[in-house]
C-alpha cells in the first residue's frame, strides 16, 4: 500500500508529528510505502532520510525553512504546493491513500492563495461526487450530511438525496447499522419543534429499502452519552456531530473523506502553532490516520 503524505503547514505540528511517529515507531515502514511532498530539506531537518519505503517528492525551497510556531508566506506556499503535488500523485494511482497533514486556511488566504479547505477543494475537483466528512476512533464511526455551513443555511441544504448518499457511504465504510440524528431538539417532537424530520422521513424509507439497517430520527442531545459503537452515527450538521465526538475522542480519532475515488485521511486537529517545536504535541490522532490510510 502506498501512502502519499501532503506536507501541510511547515510551521505547524503536522510534519514534526509525522517524522516523530516514523522515527519512534519504524514498524510503519514495514506496513507500506510512503511518498512525502514538501521540501526534502524539511524532512531531513526533522530527522528523516529516504529509503526503500520512504521517498521525498517535493520542490526544494530557497533560504531558511519556516520557523515552528510562526506562520509565514513561505510556509503558505509550501503547504499549498505540497497538497497539489500529493493530489497529482494519488490521481495517477488511485489505489494509493492520501494523508493530508494540517494546513492553515487563514494563513493561506493572507498569502493570496484562495483555499477554503481540503474537502471543499475536493468538491471542486470532483463536482459529480457526494463527498462526506467522516470520523473514526477505532470502533466508533461518525459522518456528517452537511459540514462547513452557517447554521442558518443547514435546513435548506438538507435534501433527501444527500441524506441517502451519506448514509450509504457511511454504511459501506463502517459496515455498521446507522443511528441518524434529527435536526431539531428532541428530533422535532412529531412536528411540534420543527417539521424537518417529517419532511425527510421518506429518505429513511429509501435507506432501509437499500438493505441498510438504520434507526432515526433520534434526539441527539441524549444519544451520545449512551453511544454503543455497534452503531455508526450520521449527524445532520457539523457541530451536532463533532462537538460530542471531539469531547469523547480528542486526540484519538481521524477524518476520512467518503465518496472519493481514493482513500483520503487526515488527523482531526489543526496546525497548533503554540505546540509546534515544543515536543508536547500528541501524535495520537495522526497515528489513527496512519492506521486508516494503511487499512
PDB file of C-alpha atoms in Angstrom:
ATOM      1  CA  UNK A   1       0.000   0.000   0.000  1.00  0.00           C
ATOM      2  CA  UNK A   2       1.334   3.414  -0.975  1.00  0.00           C
ATOM      3  CA  UNK A   3       0.506   6.424   1.152  1.00  0.00           C
ATOM      4  CA  UNK A   4       1.066   9.911  -0.232  1.00  0.00           C
ATOM      5  CA  UNK A   5       1.680  12.426   2.552  1.00  0.00           C
ATOM      6  CA  UNK A   6       0.822  16.070   1.898  1.00  0.00           C
ATOM      7  CA  UNK A   7       3.259  18.149   3.932  1.00  0.00           C
ATOM      8  CA  UNK A   8       0.772  20.581   5.472  1.00  0.00           C
ATOM      9  CA  UNK A   9       1.937  23.785   7.161  1.00  0.00           C
ATOM     10  CA  UNK A  10       5.670  23.501   7.942  1.00  0.00           C
ATOM     11  CA  UNK A  11       5.206  25.980  10.802  1.00  0.00           C
ATOM     12  CA  UNK A  12       2.628  23.697  12.426  1.00  0.00           C
ATOM     13  CA  UNK A  13       2.804  20.354  14.196  1.00  0.00           C
ATOM     14  CA  UNK A  14       1.944  18.115  11.231  1.00  0.00           C
ATOM     15  CA  UNK A  15       5.387  17.440   9.712  1.00  0.00           C
ATOM     16  CA  UNK A  16       7.136  17.085  13.072  1.00  0.00           C
ATOM     17  CA  UNK A  17       4.493  14.638  14.349  1.00  0.00           C
ATOM     18  CA  UNK A  18       4.770  12.527  11.206  1.00  0.00           C
ATOM     19  CA  UNK A  19       8.556  12.438  11.497  1.00  0.00           C
ATOM     20  CA  UNK A  20       8.291  11.607  15.198  1.00  0.00           C
ATOM     21  CA  UNK A  21       5.988   8.644  14.520  1.00  0.00           C
ATOM     22  CA  UNK A  22       8.220   7.230  11.801  1.00  0.00           C
ATOM     23  CA  UNK A  23      11.347   7.599  13.937  1.00  0.00           C
ATOM     24  CA  UNK A  24       9.786   6.291  17.167  1.00  0.00           C
ATOM     25  CA  UNK A  25       7.704   3.548  15.528  1.00  0.00           C
ATOM     26  CA  UNK A  26       9.691   2.351  12.482  1.00  0.00           C
ATOM     27  CA  UNK A  27       7.301  -0.562  12.015  1.00  0.00           C
ATOM     28  CA  UNK A  28       5.141   1.820   9.967  1.00  0.00           C
ATOM     29  CA  UNK A  29       7.700   1.500   7.189  1.00  0.00           C
ATOM     30  CA  UNK A  30       7.195  -2.267   7.234  1.00  0.00           C
ATOM     31  CA  UNK A  31       3.482  -1.845   6.564  1.00  0.00           C
ATOM     32  CA  UNK A  32       3.612   0.369   3.492  1.00  0.00           C
ATOM     33  CA  UNK A  33       5.480   2.747   1.223  1.00  0.00           C
ATOM     34  CA  UNK A  34       5.385   6.484   1.925  1.00  0.00           C
ATOM     35  CA  UNK A  35       5.907   9.357  -0.505  1.00  0.00           C
ATOM     36  CA  UNK A  36       6.310  12.731   1.232  1.00  0.00           C
ATOM     37  CA  UNK A  37       5.677  16.030  -0.504  1.00  0.00           C
ATOM     38  CA  UNK A  38       7.195  19.289   0.642  1.00  0.00           C
ATOM     39  CA  UNK A  39      10.846  20.367   0.627  1.00  0.00           C
ATOM     40  CA  UNK A  40      13.154  17.351   1.118  1.00  0.00           C
ATOM     41  CA  UNK A  41      15.337  19.579   3.305  1.00  0.00           C
ATOM     42  CA  UNK A  42      12.429  20.000   5.715  1.00  0.00           C
ATOM     43  CA  UNK A  43      12.066  16.243   6.211  1.00  0.00           C
ATOM     44  CA  UNK A  44      15.815  15.796   6.623  1.00  0.00           C
ATOM     45  CA  UNK A  45      15.835  18.607   9.175  1.00  0.00           C
ATOM     46  CA  UNK A  46      13.213  16.606  11.109  1.00  0.00           C
ATOM     47  CA  UNK A  47      15.422  13.520  11.086  1.00  0.00           C
ATOM     48  CA  UNK A  48      14.043  11.503   8.175  1.00  0.00           C
ATOM     49  CA  UNK A  49      16.096  10.014   5.351  1.00  0.00           C
ATOM     50  CA  UNK A  50      14.967   8.389   2.143  1.00  0.00           C
ATOM     51  CA  UNK A  51      14.946   4.606   1.990  1.00  0.00           C
ATOM     52  CA  UNK A  52      13.245   1.682   0.252  1.00  0.00           C
ATOM     53  CA  UNK A  53       9.833   2.535   1.782  1.00  0.00           C
ATOM     54  CA  UNK A  54      10.223   6.296   2.219  1.00  0.00           C
ATOM     55  CA  UNK A  55      10.713   8.730  -0.650  1.00  0.00           C
ATOM     56  CA  UNK A  56      10.698  12.519  -0.874  1.00  0.00           C
ATOM     57  CA  UNK A  57       8.763  14.062  -3.744  1.00  0.00           C
ATOM     58  CA  UNK A  58       8.649  17.806  -3.269  1.00  0.00           C
ATOM     59  CA  UNK A  59      10.020  21.032  -4.624  1.00  0.00           C
ATOM     60  CA  UNK A  60      13.100  22.487  -2.913  1.00  0.00           C
ATOM     61  CA  UNK A  61      12.832  25.782  -1.088  1.00  0.00           C
ATOM     62  CA  UNK A  62      15.453  28.511  -1.040  1.00  0.00           C
ATOM     63  CA  UNK A  63      16.665  30.237   2.091  1.00  0.00           C
ATOM     64  CA  UNK A  64      15.818  29.305   5.642  1.00  0.00           C
ATOM     65  CA  UNK A  65      12.989  26.940   6.497  1.00  0.00           C
ATOM     66  CA  UNK A  66       9.878  28.350   8.226  1.00  0.00           C
ATOM     67  CA  UNK A  67      10.187  28.594  11.996  1.00  0.00           C
ATOM     68  CA  UNK A  68       7.976  26.251  14.067  1.00  0.00           C
ATOM     69  CA  UNK A  69       5.085  28.156  15.549  1.00  0.00           C
ATOM     70  CA  UNK A  70       5.452  31.217  13.316  1.00  0.00           C
ATOM     71  CA  UNK A  71       3.265  31.173  10.184  1.00  0.00           C
ATOM     72  CA  UNK A  72       4.700  32.907   7.136  1.00  0.00           C
ATOM     73  CA  UNK A  73       4.164  33.421   3.406  1.00  0.00           C
ATOM     74  CA  UNK A  74       6.844  30.848   2.561  1.00  0.00           C
ATOM     75  CA  UNK A  75       5.029  28.306   4.697  1.00  0.00           C
ATOM     76  CA  UNK A  76       1.775  29.103   2.912  1.00  0.00           C
ATOM     77  CA  UNK A  77       3.440  28.430  -0.435  1.00  0.00           C
ATOM     78  CA  UNK A  78       4.935  25.156   0.816  1.00  0.00           C
ATOM     79  CA  UNK A  79       1.652  23.779   2.166  1.00  0.00           C
ATOM     80  CA  UNK A  80      -0.269  24.727  -0.978  1.00  0.00           C
ATOM     81  CA  UNK A  81       2.323  23.324  -3.372  1.00  0.00           C
ATOM     82  CA  UNK A  82       2.711  20.178  -1.266  1.00  0.00           C
ATOM     83  CA  UNK A  83      -1.011  19.481  -1.353  1.00  0.00           C
ATOM     84  CA  UNK A  84      -1.244  19.923  -5.127  1.00  0.00           C
ATOM     85  CA  UNK A  85       1.793  17.686  -5.640  1.00  0.00           C
ATOM     86  CA  UNK A  86       0.283  14.987  -3.438  1.00  0.00           C
ATOM     87  CA  UNK A  87      -3.061  15.180  -5.219  1.00  0.00           C
ATOM     88  CA  UNK A  88      -1.377  14.822  -8.599  1.00  0.00           C
ATOM     89  CA  UNK A  89       0.428  11.668  -7.472  1.00  0.00           C
ATOM     90  CA  UNK A  90      -2.628   9.993  -5.986  1.00  0.00           C
ATOM     91  CA  UNK A  91      -4.769  10.825  -9.021  1.00  0.00           C
ATOM     92  CA  UNK A  92      -2.310   8.791 -11.096  1.00  0.00           C
ATOM     93  CA  UNK A  93      -2.558   5.848  -8.685  1.00  0.00           C
ATOM     94  CA  UNK A  94      -5.991   5.724  -7.065  1.00  0.00           C
ATOM     95  CA  UNK A  95      -5.068   2.518  -5.228  1.00  0.00           C
ATOM     96  CA  UNK A  96      -2.860   4.678  -3.005  1.00  0.00           C
ATOM     97  CA  UNK A  97      -4.024   6.602   0.070  1.00  0.00           C
ATOM     98  CA  UNK A  98      -3.703  10.342   0.587  1.00  0.00           C
ATOM     99  CA  UNK A  99      -2.797  11.554   4.071  1.00  0.00           C
ATOM    100  CA  UNK A 100      -3.169  15.322   4.358  1.00  0.00           C
ATOM    101  CA  UNK A 101      -1.326  16.979   7.233  1.00  0.00           C
ATOM    102  CA  UNK A 102      -2.981  20.119   8.658  1.00  0.00           C
ATOM    103  CA  UNK A 103      -2.971  23.381   6.730  1.00  0.00           C
ATOM    104  CA  UNK A 104      -3.964  26.828   7.949  1.00  0.00           C
ATOM    105  CA  UNK A 105      -6.703  28.298   5.763  1.00  0.00           C
ATOM    106  CA  UNK A 106      -6.368  31.781   7.251  1.00  0.00           C
ATOM    107  CA  UNK A 107      -2.635  31.868   6.575  1.00  0.00           C
ATOM    108  CA  UNK A 108      -3.113  30.623   3.012  1.00  0.00           C
ATOM    109  CA  UNK A 109      -5.662  33.319   2.260  1.00  0.00           C
ATOM    110  CA  UNK A 110      -3.464  36.017   3.826  1.00  0.00           C
ATOM    111  CA  UNK A 111      -0.754  34.935   1.391  1.00  0.00           C
ATOM    112  CA  UNK A 112      -3.164  35.429  -1.511  1.00  0.00           C
ATOM    113  CA  UNK A 113      -3.927  31.724  -2.002  1.00  0.00           C
ATOM    114  CA  UNK A 114      -7.683  31.228  -2.057  1.00  0.00           C
ATOM    115  CA  UNK A 115      -8.311  27.986  -0.197  1.00  0.00           C
ATOM    116  CA  UNK A 116     -11.364  27.039   1.864  1.00  0.00           C
ATOM    117  CA  UNK A 117     -10.148  23.617   2.940  1.00  0.00           C
ATOM    118  CA  UNK A 118      -9.203  20.204   1.634  1.00  0.00           C
ATOM    119  CA  UNK A 119     -12.762  18.895   1.471  1.00  0.00           C
ATOM    120  CA  UNK A 120     -14.048  21.987  -0.298  1.00  0.00           C
ATOM    121  CA  UNK A 121     -11.238  21.710  -2.852  1.00  0.00           C
ATOM    122  CA  UNK A 122     -12.060  18.045  -3.471  1.00  0.00           C
ATOM    123  CA  UNK A 123     -15.652  19.046  -4.175  1.00  0.00           C
ATOM    124  CA  UNK A 124     -14.427  21.434  -6.868  1.00  0.00           C
ATOM    125  CA  UNK A 125     -12.169  18.779  -8.408  1.00  0.00           C
ATOM    126  CA  UNK A 126     -14.898  16.104  -8.252  1.00  0.00           C
ATOM    127  CA  UNK A 127     -18.165  18.052  -8.704  1.00  0.00           C
ATOM    128  CA  UNK A 128     -20.247  14.973  -9.558  1.00  0.00           C
ATOM    129  CA  UNK A 129     -19.391  13.179  -6.313  1.00  0.00           C
ATOM    130  CA  UNK A 130     -21.065  13.448  -2.932  1.00  0.00           C
ATOM    131  CA  UNK A 131     -18.091  13.797  -0.578  1.00  0.00           C
ATOM    132  CA  UNK A 132     -18.977  13.128   3.041  1.00  0.00           C
ATOM    133  CA  UNK A 133     -16.814  14.047   6.004  1.00  0.00           C
ATOM    134  CA  UNK A 134     -16.490  11.056   8.340  1.00  0.00           C
ATOM    135  CA  UNK A 135     -14.530  10.482  11.532  1.00  0.00           C
ATOM    136  CA  UNK A 136     -13.291   7.315  13.161  1.00  0.00           C
ATOM    137  CA  UNK A 137     -11.909   6.407  16.551  1.00  0.00           C
ATOM    138  CA  UNK A 138     -11.301   2.663  16.473  1.00  0.00           C
ATOM    139  CA  UNK A 139     -14.808   1.120  16.665  1.00  0.00           C
ATOM    140  CA  UNK A 140     -16.639   4.477  16.686  1.00  0.00           C
ATOM    141  CA  UNK A 141     -17.752   5.977  13.362  1.00  0.00           C
ATOM    142  CA  UNK A 142     -19.440   9.329  12.710  1.00  0.00           C
ATOM    143  CA  UNK A 143     -20.326  11.104   9.457  1.00  0.00           C
ATOM    144  CA  UNK A 144     -21.899  14.469   8.589  1.00  0.00           C
ATOM    145  CA  UNK A 145     -24.559  15.084   5.955  1.00  0.00           C
ATOM    146  CA  UNK A 146     -23.640  18.800   5.863  1.00  0.00           C
ATOM    147  CA  UNK A 147     -20.412  20.213   7.236  1.00  0.00           C
ATOM    148  CA  UNK A 148     -18.937  23.711   6.739  1.00  0.00           C
ATOM    149  CA  UNK A 149     -22.184  25.671   6.535  1.00  0.00           C
ATOM    150  CA  UNK A 150     -23.584  28.525   8.563  1.00  0.00           C
ATOM    151  CA  UNK A 151     -26.172  27.043  10.920  1.00  0.00           C
ATOM    152  CA  UNK A 152     -28.948  29.143   9.393  1.00  0.00           C
ATOM    153  CA  UNK A 153     -28.288  27.530   5.994  1.00  0.00           C
ATOM    154  CA  UNK A 154     -28.452  23.920   7.157  1.00  0.00           C
ATOM    155  CA  UNK A 155     -32.219  23.214   6.864  1.00  0.00           C
ATOM    156  CA  UNK A 156     -32.478  24.361   3.249  1.00  0.00           C
ATOM    157  CA  UNK A 157     -29.357  22.369   2.311  1.00  0.00           C
ATOM    158  CA  UNK A 158     -30.684  19.118   3.778  1.00  0.00           C
ATOM    159  CA  UNK A 159     -32.048  17.109   0.866  1.00  0.00           C
ATOM    160  CA  UNK A 160     -33.281  13.533   0.764  1.00  0.00           C
ATOM    161  CA  UNK A 161     -30.743  12.578  -1.908  1.00  0.00           C
ATOM    162  CA  UNK A 162     -27.773  13.831   0.137  1.00  0.00           C
ATOM    163  CA  UNK A 163     -29.033  12.085   3.264  1.00  0.00           C
ATOM    164  CA  UNK A 164     -29.372   8.805   1.376  1.00  0.00           C
ATOM    165  CA  UNK A 165     -25.914   9.086  -0.204  1.00  0.00           C
ATOM    166  CA  UNK A 166     -24.184   9.946   3.068  1.00  0.00           C
ATOM    167  CA  UNK A 167     -25.963   7.101   4.847  1.00  0.00           C
ATOM    168  CA  UNK A 168     -24.952   4.663   2.119  1.00  0.00           C
ATOM    169  CA  UNK A 169     -21.321   5.786   2.199  1.00  0.00           C
ATOM    170  CA  UNK A 170     -21.145   5.558   5.992  1.00  0.00           C
ATOM    171  CA  UNK A 171     -22.667   2.083   5.993  1.00  0.00           C
ATOM    172  CA  UNK A 172     -20.296   0.830   3.300  1.00  0.00           C
ATOM    173  CA  UNK A 173     -17.269   2.235   5.154  1.00  0.00           C
ATOM    174  CA  UNK A 174     -18.213   1.136   8.659  1.00  0.00           C
ATOM    175  CA  UNK A 175     -20.330  -1.974   7.974  1.00  0.00           C
ATOM    176  CA  UNK A 176     -22.474  -0.969  10.956  1.00  0.00           C
ATOM    177  CA  UNK A 177     -26.179  -0.197  11.447  1.00  0.00           C
ATOM    178  CA  UNK A 178     -26.845   3.528  11.455  1.00  0.00           C
ATOM    179  CA  UNK A 179     -28.267   5.891  14.060  1.00  0.00           C
ATOM    180  CA  UNK A 180     -29.444   9.030  12.259  1.00  0.00           C
ATOM    181  CA  UNK A 181     -29.803  12.218  14.292  1.00  0.00           C
ATOM    182  CA  UNK A 182     -32.747  14.551  13.999  1.00  0.00           C
ATOM    183  CA  UNK A 183     -32.218  18.203  13.156  1.00  0.00           C
ATOM    184  CA  UNK A 184     -34.428  19.827  15.790  1.00  0.00           C
ATOM    185  CA  UNK A 185     -34.469  19.460  19.585  1.00  0.00           C
ATOM    186  CA  UNK A 186     -35.976  16.112  20.569  1.00  0.00           C
ATOM    187  CA  UNK A 187     -35.987  15.220  16.840  1.00  0.00           C
ATOM    188  CA  UNK A 188     -38.844  17.647  16.304  1.00  0.00           C
ATOM    189  CA  UNK A 189     -41.360  16.036  18.701  1.00  0.00           C
ATOM    190  CA  UNK A 190     -43.521  14.856  15.781  1.00  0.00           C
ATOM    191  CA  UNK A 191     -43.580  18.341  14.283  1.00  0.00           C
ATOM    192  CA  UNK A 192     -44.038  20.354  17.476  1.00  0.00           C
ATOM    193  CA  UNK A 193     -40.475  21.721  17.298  1.00  0.00           C
ATOM    194  CA  UNK A 194     -39.966  21.788  13.560  1.00  0.00           C
ATOM    195  CA  UNK A 195     -41.098  19.658  10.631  1.00  0.00           C
ATOM    196  CA  UNK A 196     -37.700  18.870   9.073  1.00  0.00           C
ATOM    197  CA  UNK A 197     -37.785  15.303  10.354  1.00  0.00           C
ATOM    198  CA  UNK A 198     -41.226  14.784   8.816  1.00  0.00           C
ATOM    199  CA  UNK A 199     -40.033  16.263   5.520  1.00  0.00           C
ATOM    200  CA  UNK A 200     -37.002  13.982   5.425  1.00  0.00           C
ATOM    201  CA  UNK A 201     -38.769  10.829   6.639  1.00  0.00           C
ATOM    202  CA  UNK A 202     -39.078   9.351   3.105  1.00  0.00           C
ATOM    203  CA  UNK A 203     -35.267   9.237   2.964  1.00  0.00           C
ATOM    204  CA  UNK A 204     -35.234   6.780   5.867  1.00  0.00           C
ATOM    205  CA  UNK A 205     -37.624   4.523   3.963  1.00  0.00           C
ATOM    206  CA  UNK A 206     -35.324   4.573   0.941  1.00  0.00           C
ATOM    207  CA  UNK A 207     -32.239   3.911   3.063  1.00  0.00           C
ATOM    208  CA  UNK A 208     -33.874   0.827   4.571  1.00  0.00           C
ATOM    209  CA  UNK A 209     -35.027  -0.314   1.123  1.00  0.00           C
ATOM    210  CA  UNK A 210     -31.323  -0.496   0.158  1.00  0.00           C
ATOM    211  CA  UNK A 211     -30.793  -3.073   2.890  1.00  0.00           C
ATOM    212  CA  UNK A 212     -29.153  -0.610   5.270  1.00  0.00           C
ATOM    213  CA  UNK A 213     -30.309  -1.080   8.871  1.00  0.00           C
ATOM    214  CA  UNK A 214     -30.949   2.288  10.458  1.00  0.00           C
ATOM    215  CA  UNK A 215     -32.994   3.993  13.101  1.00  0.00           C
ATOM    216  CA  UNK A 216     -33.997   7.615  13.214  1.00  0.00           C
ATOM    217  CA  UNK A 217     -34.588  10.294  13.597  1.00  0.00           C
ATOM    218  CA  UNK A 218     -33.133  10.217  17.095  1.00  0.00           C
ATOM    219  CA  UNK A 219     -32.738  13.025  19.617  1.00  0.00           C
ATOM    220  CA  UNK A 220     -29.053  13.956  19.516  1.00  0.00           C
ATOM    221  CA  UNK A 221     -28.939  15.613  22.945  1.00  0.00           C
ATOM    222  CA  UNK A 222     -29.104  12.334  24.868  1.00  0.00           C
ATOM    223  CA  UNK A 223     -27.758   9.856  22.327  1.00  0.00           C
ATOM    224  CA  UNK A 224     -24.006  10.355  22.688  1.00  0.00           C
ATOM    225  CA  UNK A 225     -23.976   9.734  26.452  1.00  0.00           C
ATOM    226  CA  UNK A 226     -25.016   6.137  25.732  1.00  0.00           C
ATOM    227  CA  UNK A 227     -23.444   5.583  22.307  1.00  0.00           C
ATOM    228  CA  UNK A 228     -22.919   1.895  21.570  1.00  0.00           C
ATOM    229  CA  UNK A 229     -20.174   1.560  18.927  1.00  0.00           C
ATOM    230  CA  UNK A 230     -22.171  -1.225  17.295  1.00  0.00           C
ATOM    231  CA  UNK A 231     -23.927   1.691  15.557  1.00  0.00           C
ATOM    232  CA  UNK A 232     -22.368   4.345  13.320  1.00  0.00           C
ATOM    233  CA  UNK A 233     -23.818   7.836  13.737  1.00  0.00           C
ATOM    234  CA  UNK A 234     -24.973  10.090  10.918  1.00  0.00           C
ATOM    235  CA  UNK A 235     -25.273  13.684  12.136  1.00  0.00           C
ATOM    236  CA  UNK A 236     -27.084  16.297  10.061  1.00  0.00           C
ATOM    237  CA  UNK A 237     -24.754  19.237  10.695  1.00  0.00           C
ATOM    238  CA  UNK A 238     -21.193  19.945  11.785  1.00  0.00           C
ATOM    239  CA  UNK A 239     -21.361  20.781  15.481  1.00  0.00           C
ATOM    240  CA  UNK A 240     -24.190  18.332  16.171  1.00  0.00           C
ATOM    241  CA  UNK A 241     -21.776  15.505  15.492  1.00  0.00           C
ATOM    242  CA  UNK A 242     -18.321  16.919  16.089  1.00  0.00           C
ATOM    243  CA  UNK A 243     -18.888  18.662  19.424  1.00  0.00           C
ATOM    244  CA  UNK A 244     -19.660  15.410  21.271  1.00  0.00           C
ATOM    245  CA  UNK A 245     -17.305  13.331  19.109  1.00  0.00           C
ATOM    246  CA  UNK A 246     -14.265  15.502  19.837  1.00  0.00           C
ATOM    247  CA  UNK A 247     -15.209  15.702  23.510  1.00  0.00           C
ATOM    248  CA  UNK A 248     -15.227  11.904  23.642  1.00  0.00           C
ATOM    249  CA  UNK A 249     -12.245  11.133  21.410  1.00  0.00           C
ATOM    250  CA  UNK A 250      -9.963  14.161  21.400  1.00  0.00           C
ATOM    251  CA  UNK A 251      -6.558  13.098  20.085  1.00  0.00           C
ATOM    252  CA  UNK A 252      -7.809   9.586  19.335  1.00  0.00           C
ATOM    253  CA  UNK A 253      -9.605   9.981  16.002  1.00  0.00           C
ATOM    254  CA  UNK A 254      -9.015  10.840  12.376  1.00  0.00           C
ATOM    255  CA  UNK A 255     -11.020  12.241   9.492  1.00  0.00           C
ATOM    256  CA  UNK A 256     -11.916  10.178   6.426  1.00  0.00           C
ATOM    257  CA  UNK A 257     -13.382  11.591   3.204  1.00  0.00           C
ATOM    258  CA  UNK A 258     -16.076   9.238   1.932  1.00  0.00           C
ATOM    259  CA  UNK A 259     -17.091   9.241  -1.727  1.00  0.00           C
ATOM    260  CA  UNK A 260     -13.605   9.941  -3.090  1.00  0.00           C
ATOM    261  CA  UNK A 261     -12.001   7.903  -5.903  1.00  0.00           C
ATOM    262  CA  UNK A 262      -9.153   7.123  -3.474  1.00  0.00           C
ATOM    263  CA  UNK A 263      -8.777   6.849   0.288  1.00  0.00           C
ATOM    264  CA  UNK A 264      -8.139  10.234   1.923  1.00  0.00           C
ATOM    265  CA  UNK A 265      -7.473  10.611   5.644  1.00  0.00           C
ATOM    266  CA  UNK A 266      -6.184  13.322   7.956  1.00  0.00           C
ATOM    267  CA  UNK A 267      -5.650  13.914  11.671  1.00  0.00           C
ATOM    268  CA  UNK A 268      -8.561  15.678  13.350  1.00  0.00           C
ATOM    269  CA  UNK A 269      -6.512  18.617  14.642  1.00  0.00           C
ATOM    270  CA  UNK A 270      -5.120  21.791  13.125  1.00  0.00           C
ATOM    271  CA  UNK A 271      -1.679  23.353  12.877  1.00  0.00           C
ATOM    272  CA  UNK A 272      -1.486  24.091  16.644  1.00  0.00           C
ATOM    273  CA  UNK A 273       1.219  26.740  16.330  1.00  0.00           C
ATOM    274  CA  UNK A 274       1.502  27.074  20.110  1.00  0.00           C
ATOM    275  CA  UNK A 275       2.716  23.452  20.336  1.00  0.00           C
ATOM    276  CA  UNK A 276       4.969  23.419  17.261  1.00  0.00           C
ATOM    277  CA  UNK A 277       8.594  22.783  18.130  1.00  0.00           C
ATOM    278  CA  UNK A 278       7.859  22.146  21.817  1.00  0.00           C
ATOM    279  CA  UNK A 279       7.737  18.357  21.689  1.00  0.00           C
ATOM    280  CA  UNK A 280       4.426  18.464  23.584  1.00  0.00           C
ATOM    281  CA  UNK A 281       2.035  17.736  20.685  1.00  0.00           C
ATOM    282  CA  UNK A 282       0.100  14.463  20.921  1.00  0.00           C
ATOM    283  CA  UNK A 283       0.590  12.146  17.910  1.00  0.00           C
ATOM    284  CA  UNK A 284      -2.493  10.059  18.756  1.00  0.00           C
ATOM    285  CA  UNK A 285      -4.723  11.466  16.022  1.00  0.00           C
ATOM    286  CA  UNK A 286      -2.022  11.117  13.375  1.00  0.00           C
ATOM    287  CA  UNK A 287      -1.440   7.536  14.495  1.00  0.00           C
ATOM    288  CA  UNK A 288      -5.136   6.859  13.910  1.00  0.00           C
ATOM    289  CA  UNK A 289      -4.891   8.463  10.456  1.00  0.00           C
ATOM    290  CA  UNK A 290      -1.910   6.284   9.561  1.00  0.00           C
ATOM    291  CA  UNK A 291      -3.765   3.163  10.661  1.00  0.00           C
ATOM    292  CA  UNK A 292      -6.722   4.160   8.490  1.00  0.00           C
ATOM    293  CA  UNK A 293      -4.532   5.003   5.493  1.00  0.00           C
ATOM    294  CA  UNK A 294      -2.989   1.533   5.622  1.00  0.00           C
ATOM    295  CA  UNK A 295      -6.211  -0.344   6.433  1.00  0.00           C
TER     296      UNK A 295
END
